[in-house]
Short mmCIF file of C-alpha atoms in Angstrom, two decimals:
data_model
loop_
_atom_site.label_atom_id
_atom_site.label_comp_id
_atom_site.label_asym_id
_atom_site.label_seq_id
_atom_site.Cartn_x
_atom_site.Cartn_y
_atom_site.Cartn_z
CA MET A 1 -34.79 0.63 -60.73
CA ASP A 2 -34.12 1.62 -64.32
CA LEU A 3 -35.90 4.13 -66.55
CA ASN A 4 -38.14 1.49 -68.10
CA GLU A 5 -39.38 0.34 -64.68
CA LEU A 6 -39.88 3.96 -63.66
CA LYS A 7 -41.87 4.68 -66.83
CA ASN A 8 -44.13 1.69 -66.13
CA ALA A 9 -44.65 2.78 -62.51
CA TYR A 10 -45.57 6.31 -63.67
CA ALA A 11 -48.11 4.95 -66.15
CA GLU A 12 -49.67 2.71 -63.50
CA ILE A 13 -49.91 5.44 -60.87
CA ILE A 14 -51.40 7.98 -63.29
CA THR A 15 -53.90 5.39 -64.55
CA SER A 16 -54.84 4.41 -60.99
CA THR A 17 -55.25 8.04 -59.97
CA MET A 18 -57.70 8.57 -62.81
CA TYR A 19 -59.54 5.25 -62.42
CA ILE A 20 -60.37 5.61 -58.73
CA ARG A 21 -62.43 8.62 -59.71
CA LEU A 22 -64.79 6.44 -61.76
CA PRO A 23 -67.95 5.43 -59.86
CA GLU A 24 -67.79 1.90 -61.34
CA ILE A 25 -64.35 1.36 -59.81
CA ARG A 26 -65.31 2.86 -56.47
CA LYS A 27 -68.16 0.34 -56.18
CA LEU A 28 -65.59 -2.48 -56.03
CA VAL A 29 -63.93 -1.15 -52.89
CA PRO A 30 -66.49 -2.35 -50.31
CA LYS A 31 -65.57 -5.90 -51.35
CA TYR A 32 -62.02 -5.23 -50.11
CA PRO A 33 -62.44 -3.20 -46.89
CA THR A 34 -59.14 -4.26 -45.33
CA ILE A 35 -56.87 -3.15 -48.15
CA GLY A 36 -54.49 -0.46 -47.00
CA ILE A 37 -50.93 0.72 -46.55
CA LYS A 38 -49.11 -0.34 -43.39
CA SER A 39 -46.28 1.21 -41.43
CA SER A 40 -43.25 -0.43 -39.88
CA TYR A 41 -44.08 1.26 -36.56
CA SER A 42 -45.96 -1.07 -34.25
CA ASN A 43 -46.87 1.57 -31.68
CA LEU A 44 -49.57 3.05 -33.85
CA LYS A 45 -53.15 2.58 -32.70
CA LYS A 46 -54.14 1.35 -36.13
CA ASP A 47 -52.10 -1.10 -38.13
CA THR A 48 -53.28 0.43 -41.40
CA ILE A 49 -51.98 3.94 -42.05
CA ILE A 50 -53.72 4.65 -45.34
CA ASN A 51 -57.12 3.03 -45.55
CA ILE A 52 -57.92 2.65 -49.24
CA LYS A 53 -61.65 2.54 -48.60
CA ALA A 54 -61.53 5.84 -46.68
CA VAL A 55 -59.50 7.50 -49.45
CA ILE A 56 -61.96 6.39 -52.11
CA GLU A 57 -64.94 7.49 -50.01
CA SER A 58 -63.31 10.91 -49.71
CA ILE A 59 -62.88 11.08 -53.48
CA ALA A 60 -66.54 10.08 -53.96
CA ASN A 61 -67.65 12.82 -51.54
CA GLU A 62 -65.63 15.44 -53.42
CA GLY A 63 -67.24 14.46 -56.69
CA ASN A 64 -66.41 16.56 -59.72
CA LYS A 65 -65.86 19.65 -57.57
CA SER A 66 -62.28 18.66 -56.88
CA SER A 67 -60.59 19.35 -60.21
CA GLN A 68 -58.01 21.48 -58.38
CA ASN A 69 -57.32 18.60 -55.99
CA LEU A 70 -56.79 16.25 -58.94
CA ARG A 71 -54.51 18.83 -60.60
CA ASN A 72 -52.43 19.05 -57.42
CA ILE A 73 -52.17 15.26 -57.19
CA MET A 74 -51.07 14.96 -60.82
CA THR A 75 -48.49 17.71 -60.35
CA GLN A 76 -47.03 16.04 -57.27
CA ILE A 77 -46.84 12.66 -59.03
CA ALA A 78 -45.03 14.27 -61.98
CA ARG A 79 -42.61 16.07 -59.65
CA ILE A 80 -41.74 12.88 -57.78
CA PHE A 81 -41.14 10.93 -60.97
CA ILE A 82 -39.00 13.65 -62.53
CA ILE A 83 -36.79 13.67 -59.43
CA ALA A 84 -36.55 9.86 -59.53
CA THR A 85 -35.69 10.01 -63.24
CA TRP A 86 -32.83 12.41 -62.56
CA ASP A 87 -31.55 10.16 -59.77
CA ILE A 88 -31.34 7.26 -62.22
CA ILE A 89 -29.63 9.41 -64.88
CA VAL A 90 -26.90 10.80 -62.61
CA ASN A 91 -26.10 7.30 -61.36
CA LEU A 92 -25.50 5.86 -64.82
CA LYS A 93 -21.92 4.85 -65.59
CA THR A 94 -22.19 6.85 -68.81
CA TYR A 95 -23.46 10.03 -67.11
CA PRO A 96 -20.07 11.81 -67.22
CA ASN A 97 -20.06 11.34 -70.99
CA LEU A 98 -23.68 12.42 -71.44
CA LYS A 99 -24.09 15.25 -68.92
CA ASP A 100 -23.52 18.08 -71.41
CA LYS A 101 -26.02 16.78 -73.99
CA LYS A 102 -29.14 18.87 -74.64
CA LEU A 103 -31.59 16.22 -73.42
CA ILE A 104 -29.67 15.62 -70.20
CA GLN A 105 -29.40 19.36 -69.55
CA PHE A 106 -33.13 19.69 -70.20
CA THR A 107 -33.84 16.95 -67.68
CA ARG A 108 -31.45 18.56 -65.20
CA HIS A 109 -33.26 21.90 -65.31
CA ILE A 110 -36.69 20.24 -65.17
CA ARG A 111 -35.57 18.26 -62.13
CA ASN A 112 -34.13 21.31 -60.40
CA GLY A 113 -37.32 23.24 -61.04
CA VAL A 114 -39.69 20.59 -59.70
CA ALA A 115 -37.45 20.04 -56.66
CA HIS A 116 -37.45 23.76 -55.84
CA ASP A 117 -41.05 24.87 -55.51
CA ASN A 118 -41.90 23.63 -59.02
CA LYS A 119 -40.35 26.74 -60.58
CA PHE A 120 -37.33 27.22 -62.80
CA LYS A 121 -34.41 28.73 -60.90
CA PHE A 122 -31.01 29.07 -62.50
CA ASP A 123 -27.89 28.95 -60.37
CA SER A 124 -25.03 31.22 -61.46
CA ARG A 125 -22.97 28.10 -62.30
CA VAL A 126 -25.21 27.33 -65.28
CA LEU A 127 -25.34 30.87 -66.66
CA ASN A 128 -23.29 32.46 -69.39
CA LYS A 129 -23.54 35.99 -68.04
CA ALA A 130 -21.83 37.59 -71.04
CA CYS A 131 -24.55 36.29 -73.38
CA ASN A 132 -27.37 36.18 -70.83
CA THR A 133 -28.05 32.53 -71.68
CA LEU A 134 -27.56 29.11 -70.17
CA LYS A 135 -24.00 27.82 -70.61
CA LEU A 136 -25.28 24.60 -72.17
CA PRO A 137 -28.38 24.20 -74.34
CA ALA A 138 -31.32 22.45 -72.67
CA LYS A 139 -33.72 21.10 -75.28
CA TRP A 140 -36.15 18.24 -75.73
CA LYS A 141 -38.37 17.90 -78.80
CA ASP A 142 -39.69 21.44 -79.40
CA LYS A 143 -39.19 22.56 -75.80
CA LYS A 144 -36.19 24.71 -75.02
CA ILE A 145 -35.37 25.97 -71.54
CA GLU A 146 -34.14 29.55 -71.53
CA LEU A 147 -33.54 32.29 -68.98
CA LYS A 148 -36.98 33.73 -69.73
CA HIS A 149 -38.38 30.72 -67.88
CA GLU A 150 -36.86 31.86 -64.57
CA ASN A 151 -39.50 31.61 -61.80
CA THR A 152 -42.13 30.10 -64.11
CA ILE A 153 -43.97 26.92 -63.18
CA VAL A 154 -42.56 23.66 -64.53
CA VAL A 155 -45.53 21.24 -64.18
CA PRO A 156 -48.12 21.66 -65.67
CA ASP A 157 -47.27 24.98 -67.37
CA PHE A 158 -44.00 24.12 -69.13
CA ILE A 159 -44.47 20.37 -69.37
CA LYS A 160 -47.70 18.41 -69.05
CA ASP A 161 -48.36 15.15 -67.21
CA GLY A 162 -48.05 13.09 -70.39
CA ASP A 163 -44.76 14.81 -71.22
CA VAL A 164 -43.20 13.20 -68.15
CA TYR A 165 -43.97 9.74 -69.55
CA SER A 166 -42.65 10.72 -73.00
CA LEU A 167 -39.52 12.25 -71.49
CA ILE A 168 -38.73 9.07 -69.56
CA CYS A 169 -39.24 7.01 -72.76
CA ASP A 170 -36.97 9.33 -74.75
CA LEU A 171 -34.33 9.28 -72.03
CA GLN A 172 -34.33 5.48 -72.02
CA LYS A 173 -33.88 5.46 -75.80
CA PHE A 174 -31.16 8.13 -75.57
CA VAL A 175 -29.27 6.24 -72.86
CA ASP A 176 -29.50 2.97 -74.84
CA GLU A 177 -28.25 4.67 -78.02
CA ASN A 178 -25.36 6.32 -76.17
CA LYS A 179 -24.17 3.56 -73.85
CA ASN A 180 -20.78 3.53 -75.57
CA GLU A 181 -20.52 7.33 -75.80
CA LYS A 182 -17.08 8.75 -75.11
CA LYS A 183 -16.43 12.38 -74.29
#
């Protein structure tokens, strides 16, 4: 998977997450009662592991009272996609030439934060102790990661759900523009 495919998957999942909360969409589900997610394990009592109809009925029962549940879902989706984005970046042939760039460092720290309890944590290897700063700048648009962010929440406090989509788009553009970058 490349960044463009990942960006499209993120957009589809976020859209789907929002749409299944609309009563008009939920009304369509009874027409498709057998839709679900299956497992490769045949010893399960039920072939379907995640029954889509049951999930949507649960959402309908929660109604508008579940804004915290929706917030948690959106945060988890963002975290997963940020980690997947980083996996793509570090496996690029050009990564060794790009790894010290501000945007890549920004993505690195965002990824580390979401992967570790969704909070910024800075390892001593990335610190310039003499100046009490990060060794390499980590910046994207108007967002700059600094030591003051230690132990603060990444998603949704530092970056929002839509920022994840924009970040993936900007990373794709950056990678395309720097595919011939030499150190």
